[in-house]
Amino acid sequence: MQTHLCTRTQTKHEDTEHFLSGSCQIPSASDCQPPLSSWHLSPTTPHQEPRIRTLAEELEDTEFRTPDSPAGNDPDPDDPDNNDGGDDDVPDPDAEDNPLLALTNAISHLSHATRHRPKDSGAVHTKVHEPDTFDGMDPKKLHEFLVQCELNFHDRPQVFHLDSWKVGFALSFLKGIALTWFKPDLLNAIPGAEPAWANDYSEFIIELTTNFGPHNPVGDAEHQLDNLSMKDGSHINKYIIEFNCLTTQVCGYREGALHHMFYNGLPDCIKDEIVTN
């Protein structure tokens, strides 16, 4: 026992002399540090939950861009399209430092552009009155009926670009004996053997005029022109319009003859004013 204690005392004494002589090197901190791969959390280390990023941090990493006005093309303050009636269109100088404010400005700009989007001009047009029905009893009304049909065709050319559609439209406004005339061909139509007027509007007009129009339109116009007169109490404009309309339907009349016919149709009171002046 005493020998063992002496041996340990001697060993410690030798270690002390070895240290003092400088032959013993103190290990550096890097030599004492274990490799990173060997590190592990101590069982006593509390578990840390993964950190959830806030909306502000997400927005900071997002680049917001708003439409810029072209260089040298500043909006005209007098232009109603550039005036939204509020302060939403005025850029905020703090928007570059505040992502949320930049997002608000971008949404406001998009809303302004949507509200001021030009409307489709083709969607707005004047509605033309539909033709009055034609029953074939008064040949004088056929011309007016055809004019009303043409007005509808010109108003909607994209609809009536086929003659068959024009014919169908005109047929839908016929009644009485005029419609009865076309019924056999409409009810007994054979595919591929339709009448010529079914797909040709010009042929349809000829068919309609031949059977229900004036049989002698020129002769009828001449007769009406010879008997045309301005009634007492009526307007001069009505007389002029009726006279000019009839002159377009006659032929062979010289200008002097037409002047004479026009003068004869005036009432005596107007004739006296013309003679006096």
Coordinates of N, CA and C in Angstrom, one line a residue, residues 118-239:
P118 N -62.5 50.9 -73.3 CA -63.5 51.4 -74.3 C -64.5 50.3 -74.6
K119 N -65.7 50.7 -74.8 CA -66.8 49.8 -75.1 C -66.8 49.4 -76.6
D120 N -67.4 48.2 -76.9 CA -67.5 47.8 -78.3 C -68.5 48.7 -79.0
S121 N -67.9 49.5 -80.0 CA -68.8 50.4 -80.7 C -69.8 49.6 -81.6
G122 N -69.4 48.4 -82.0 CA -70.3 47.6 -82.8 C -71.6 47.1 -82.1
A123 N -71.6 47.1 -80.7 CA -72.7 46.6 -80.0 C -73.8 47.6 -79.9
V124 N -73.6 48.9 -80.3 CA -74.6 50.0 -80.2 C -74.9 50.4 -81.6
H125 N -76.2 50.3 -82.0 CA -76.6 50.8 -83.3 C -78.1 51.2 -83.2
T126 N -78.5 51.9 -84.2 CA -79.9 52.4 -84.2 C -80.8 51.2 -84.8
K127 N -81.9 51.0 -84.1 CA -82.8 49.9 -84.5 C -83.7 50.4 -85.6
V128 N -83.8 49.7 -86.7 CA -84.6 50.1 -87.8 C -86.0 49.4 -87.6
H129 N -87.0 50.2 -87.9 CA -88.4 49.7 -87.8 C -88.6 48.5 -88.7
E130 N -89.3 47.5 -88.2 CA -89.6 46.4 -89.1 C -90.7 46.7 -90.1
P131 N -90.7 46.0 -91.3 CA -91.7 46.4 -92.3 C -93.1 46.1 -91.8
D132 N -94.0 46.9 -92.4 CA -95.4 46.7 -92.1 C -95.8 45.5 -93.0
T133 N -96.8 44.7 -92.5 CA -97.2 43.5 -93.2 C -97.9 43.9 -94.5
F134 N -97.7 43.1 -95.5 CA -98.2 43.4 -96.9 C -99.2 42.2 -97.2
D135 N -100.4 42.6 -97.5 CA -101.4 41.5 -97.8 C -101.7 41.4 -99.3
G136 N -101.1 42.3 -100.2 CA -101.3 42.2 -101.6 C -102.6 42.8 -102.1
M137 N -103.4 43.4 -101.2 CA -104.6 44.0 -101.7 C -104.5 45.4 -102.3
D138 N -103.4 46.1 -101.9 CA -103.2 47.5 -102.4 C -101.8 47.5 -103.1
P139 N -101.8 47.4 -104.4 CA -100.5 47.4 -105.1 C -99.6 48.6 -104.8
K140 N -100.2 49.7 -104.5 CA -99.4 50.9 -104.2 C -98.5 50.7 -103.0
K141 N -98.9 49.8 -102.1 CA -98.1 49.7 -100.8 C -96.9 48.7 -101.0
L142 N -96.9 48.1 -102.2 CA -95.7 47.1 -102.3 C -94.4 47.8 -102.4
H143 N -94.3 49.0 -103.0 CA -93.1 49.7 -103.1 C -92.6 50.1 -101.7
E144 N -93.5 50.6 -100.9 CA -93.1 51.0 -99.5 C -92.6 49.7 -98.7
F145 N -93.3 48.6 -98.9 CA -92.9 47.4 -98.2 C -91.5 46.9 -98.6
L146 N -91.2 47.0 -99.9 CA -89.8 46.6 -100.3 C -88.8 47.6 -99.8
V147 N -89.1 48.9 -99.7 CA -88.1 49.9 -99.2 C -87.8 49.6 -97.7
Q148 N -88.9 49.2 -96.9 CA -88.7 48.9 -95.5 C -87.8 47.6 -95.4
C149 N -88.0 46.7 -96.2 CA -87.1 45.5 -96.2 C -85.7 45.8 -96.5
E150 N -85.4 46.7 -97.5 CA -84.1 47.1 -97.8 C -83.4 47.8 -96.6
L151 N -84.2 48.6 -95.9 CA -83.6 49.3 -94.7 C -83.1 48.3 -93.7
N152 N -83.9 47.3 -93.5 CA -83.4 46.3 -92.5 C -82.2 45.5 -93.0
F153 N -82.2 45.2 -94.3 CA -81.0 44.5 -94.8 C -79.7 45.3 -94.7
H154 N -79.8 46.6 -94.9 CA -78.6 47.5 -94.8 C -78.3 47.7 -93.3
D155 N -79.2 47.6 -92.4 CA -78.9 47.8 -91.0 C -78.2 46.6 -90.4
R156 N -78.4 45.4 -90.9 CA -77.8 44.2 -90.4 C -77.2 43.4 -91.6
P157 N -76.2 43.9 -92.2 CA -75.6 43.2 -93.4 C -75.0 41.9 -93.0
Q158 N -74.5 41.8 -91.7 CA -73.9 40.5 -91.3 C -74.9 39.4 -91.2
V159 N -76.2 39.8 -91.0 CA -77.2 38.8 -90.9 C -77.8 38.4 -92.2
F160 N -78.0 39.4 -93.1 CA -78.7 39.2 -94.4 C -77.6 39.2 -95.5
H161 N -76.6 38.4 -95.3 CA -75.6 38.3 -96.4 C -75.9 37.2 -97.4
L162 N -76.9 36.4 -97.1 CA -77.4 35.4 -98.1 C -78.8 35.8 -98.6
D163 N -79.0 35.6 -99.9 CA -80.3 36.0 -100.5 C -81.5 35.1 -99.9
S164 N -81.2 33.9 -99.5 CA -82.2 33.0 -98.9 C -82.7 33.6 -97.6
W165 N -81.8 34.2 -96.8 CA -82.2 34.8 -95.6 C -83.1 36.1 -95.8
K166 N -82.7 36.8 -96.9 CA -83.6 38.0 -97.2 C -85.0 37.6 -97.7
V167 N -85.1 36.5 -98.4 CA -86.4 36.0 -98.9 C -87.2 35.5 -97.7
G168 N -86.5 34.8 -96.8 CA -87.3 34.3 -95.6 C -87.8 35.5 -94.7
F169 N -86.9 36.6 -94.6 CA -87.4 37.7 -93.8 C -88.6 38.4 -94.5
A170 N -88.6 38.6 -95.8 CA -89.7 39.3 -96.4 C -90.9 38.4 -96.4
L171 N -90.8 37.1 -96.5 CA -92.0 36.2 -96.4 C -92.6 36.3 -95.1
S172 N -91.8 36.5 -94.0 CA -92.4 36.5 -92.7 C -93.3 37.7 -92.4
F173 N -93.3 38.7 -93.3 CA -94.1 39.9 -93.2 C -95.2 39.9 -94.3
L174 N -95.5 38.8 -94.9 CA -96.6 38.7 -95.8 C -97.8 38.1 -95.2
K175 N -98.9 38.4 -95.6 CA -100.2 37.8 -95.1 C -101.2 37.9 -96.2
G176 N -102.4 37.2 -95.9 CA -103.4 37.3 -96.8 C -103.1 36.6 -98.1
I177 N -103.6 37.1 -99.3 CA -103.4 36.4 -100.5 C -102.0 36.5 -101.0
A178 N -101.2 37.4 -100.5 CA -99.8 37.5 -100.8 C -99.0 36.3 -100.3
L179 N -99.3 35.9 -99.0 CA -98.7 34.8 -98.4 C -99.2 33.5 -99.0
T180 N -100.5 33.5 -99.3 CA -101.1 32.3 -99.9 C -100.5 31.9 -101.3
W181 N -100.1 32.9 -102.0 CA -99.4 32.7 -103.3 C -98.2 31.8 -103.2
F182 N -97.4 32.0 -102.1 CA -96.2 31.3 -101.9 C -96.3 30.0 -101.1
K183 N -97.5 29.8 -100.6 CA -97.6 28.6 -99.7 C -97.3 27.3 -100.4
P184 N -97.9 27.0 -101.6 CA -97.6 25.7 -102.2 C -96.1 25.4 -102.3
D185 N -95.3 26.4 -102.8 CA -93.9 26.1 -102.9 C -93.2 26.0 -101.6
L186 N -93.7 26.6 -100.5 CA -93.1 26.5 -99.2 C -93.4 25.2 -98.5
L187 N -94.7 24.7 -98.7 CA -95.1 23.5 -98.0 C -94.7 22.2 -98.8
N188 N -94.6 22.3 -100.1 CA -94.2 21.2 -100.9 C -92.8 21.3 -101.5
A189 N -92.0 22.0 -100.8 CA -90.6 22.1 -101.4 C -89.9 20.8 -101.4
I190 N -89.2 20.5 -102.5 CA -88.4 19.3 -102.7 C -86.9 19.7 -102.6
P191 N -86.2 19.1 -101.7 CA -84.7 19.5 -101.6 C -84.0 19.3 -103.0
G192 N -83.4 20.4 -103.4 CA -82.7 20.4 -104.6 C -83.5 20.9 -105.8
A193 N -84.8 21.1 -105.6 CA -85.7 21.5 -106.7 C -86.5 22.7 -106.2
E194 N -86.0 23.6 -105.4 CA -86.7 24.8 -105.0 C -86.9 25.7 -106.1
P195 N -87.9 26.6 -106.0 CA -88.1 27.6 -107.1 C -87.0 28.6 -107.1
A196 N -86.9 29.3 -108.2 CA -85.8 30.2 -108.4 C -85.8 31.3 -107.4
W197 N -86.9 31.7 -107.0 CA -87.0 32.9 -106.0 C -86.6 32.5 -104.6
A198 N -86.5 31.2 -104.3 CA -86.2 30.8 -102.9 C -84.8 31.2 -102.5
N199 N -83.8 31.2 -103.4 CA -82.5 31.5 -103.1 C -81.9 32.7 -103.9
D200 N -82.8 33.5 -104.5 CA -82.5 34.7 -105.2 C -83.5 35.8 -104.9
Y201 N -83.0 36.8 -104.2 CA -83.9 37.8 -103.7 C -84.4 38.7 -104.9
S202 N -83.6 38.8 -106.0 CA -84.1 39.6 -107.1 C -85.3 38.8 -107.8
E203 N -85.2 37.5 -107.9 CA -86.3 36.7 -108.5 C -87.5 36.8 -107.6
F204 N -87.3 36.9 -106.3 CA -88.4 37.0 -105.3 C -89.2 38.3 -105.6
I205 N -88.4 39.4 -105.8 CA -89.0 40.7 -106.0 C -89.9 40.7 -107.3
I206 N -89.3 40.0 -108.3 CA -90.0 39.9 -109.6 C -91.3 39.1 -109.4
E207 N -91.2 38.0 -108.7 CA -92.4 37.2 -108.4 C -93.5 38.0 -107.7
L208 N -93.0 38.8 -106.7 CA -94.0 39.5 -105.9 C -94.6 40.7 -106.6
T209 N -93.7 41.4 -107.4 CA -94.2 42.6 -108.2 C -95.1 42.2 -109.3
T210 N -94.8 41.1 -110.0 CA -95.6 40.6 -111.1 C -97.0 40.3 -110.7
N211 N -97.2 39.7 -109.5 CA -98.5 39.3 -109.1 C -99.2 40.2 -108.2
F212 N -98.5 41.1 -107.5 CA -99.2 42.0 -106.5 C -98.8 43.5 -106.7
G213 N -97.9 43.8 -107.6 CA -97.6 45.2 -107.9 C -98.4 45.8 -108.9
P214 N -98.3 47.1 -109.2 CA -99.0 47.7 -110.3 C -98.7 47.0 -111.6
H215 N -99.8 46.7 -112.4 CA -99.6 46.1 -113.7 C -98.9 47.0 -114.7
N216 N -99.2 48.3 -114.6 CA -98.5 49.2 -115.5 C -98.0 50.4 -114.6
P217 N -96.9 50.2 -113.9 CA -96.5 51.3 -113.0 C -96.2 52.6 -113.7
V218 N -95.7 52.6 -114.9 CA -95.4 53.9 -115.6 C -96.7 54.6 -116.0
G219 N -97.7 53.8 -116.5 CA -99.0 54.4 -116.8 C -99.7 54.9 -115.6
D220 N -99.6 54.1 -114.5 CA -100.3 54.6 -113.2 C -99.6 55.9 -112.7
A221 N -98.3 56.0 -112.8 CA -97.6 57.2 -112.4 C -98.0 58.4 -113.2
E222 N -98.1 58.2 -114.5 CA -98.5 59.3 -115.4 C -99.9 59.7 -115.1
H223 N -100.8 58.8 -114.8 CA -102.2 59.1 -114.5 C -102.2 59.9 -113.2
Q224 N -101.5 59.5 -112.2 CA -101.5 60.2 -110.9 C -100.9 61.6 -111.1
L225 N -99.8 61.7 -111.9 CA -99.2 63.0 -112.1 C -100.1 64.0 -112.8
D226 N -100.9 63.5 -113.7 CA -101.9 64.4 -114.4 C -103.0 64.9 -113.5
N227 N -103.3 64.1 -112.5 CA -104.4 64.4 -111.6 C -103.9 64.9 -110.2
L228 N -102.6 65.1 -110.1 CA -102.1 65.6 -108.8 C -102.4 67.1 -108.6
S229 N -102.9 67.4 -107.4 CA -103.1 68.8 -107.1 C -103.0 69.0 -105.6
M230 N -102.6 70.3 -105.3 CA -102.5 70.6 -103.9 C -103.8 71.1 -103.3
K231 N -104.3 70.4 -102.3 CA -105.6 70.6 -101.7 C -105.5 71.9 -100.8
D232 N -106.6 72.6 -100.7 CA -106.7 73.7 -99.8 C -106.4 73.3 -98.3
G233 N -105.5 74.1 -97.7 CA -105.2 73.8 -96.3 C -104.1 72.8 -96.1
S234 N -103.6 72.2 -97.2 CA -102.4 71.3 -97.1 C -101.1 72.0 -97.2
H235 N -100.0 71.4 -96.9 CA -98.7 72.0 -96.9 C -98.1 71.8 -98.3
I236 N -97.4 72.9 -98.7 CA -96.7 72.9 -100.0 C -95.6 71.8 -100.1
N237 N -95.0 71.5 -98.9 CA -94.0 70.5 -98.9 C -94.5 69.1 -99.3
K238 N -95.7 68.7 -98.8 CA -96.3 67.5 -99.2 C -96.6 67.4 -100.7
Y239 N -97.0 68.5 -101.2 CA -97.3 68.5 -102.7 C -96.0 68.3 -103.5

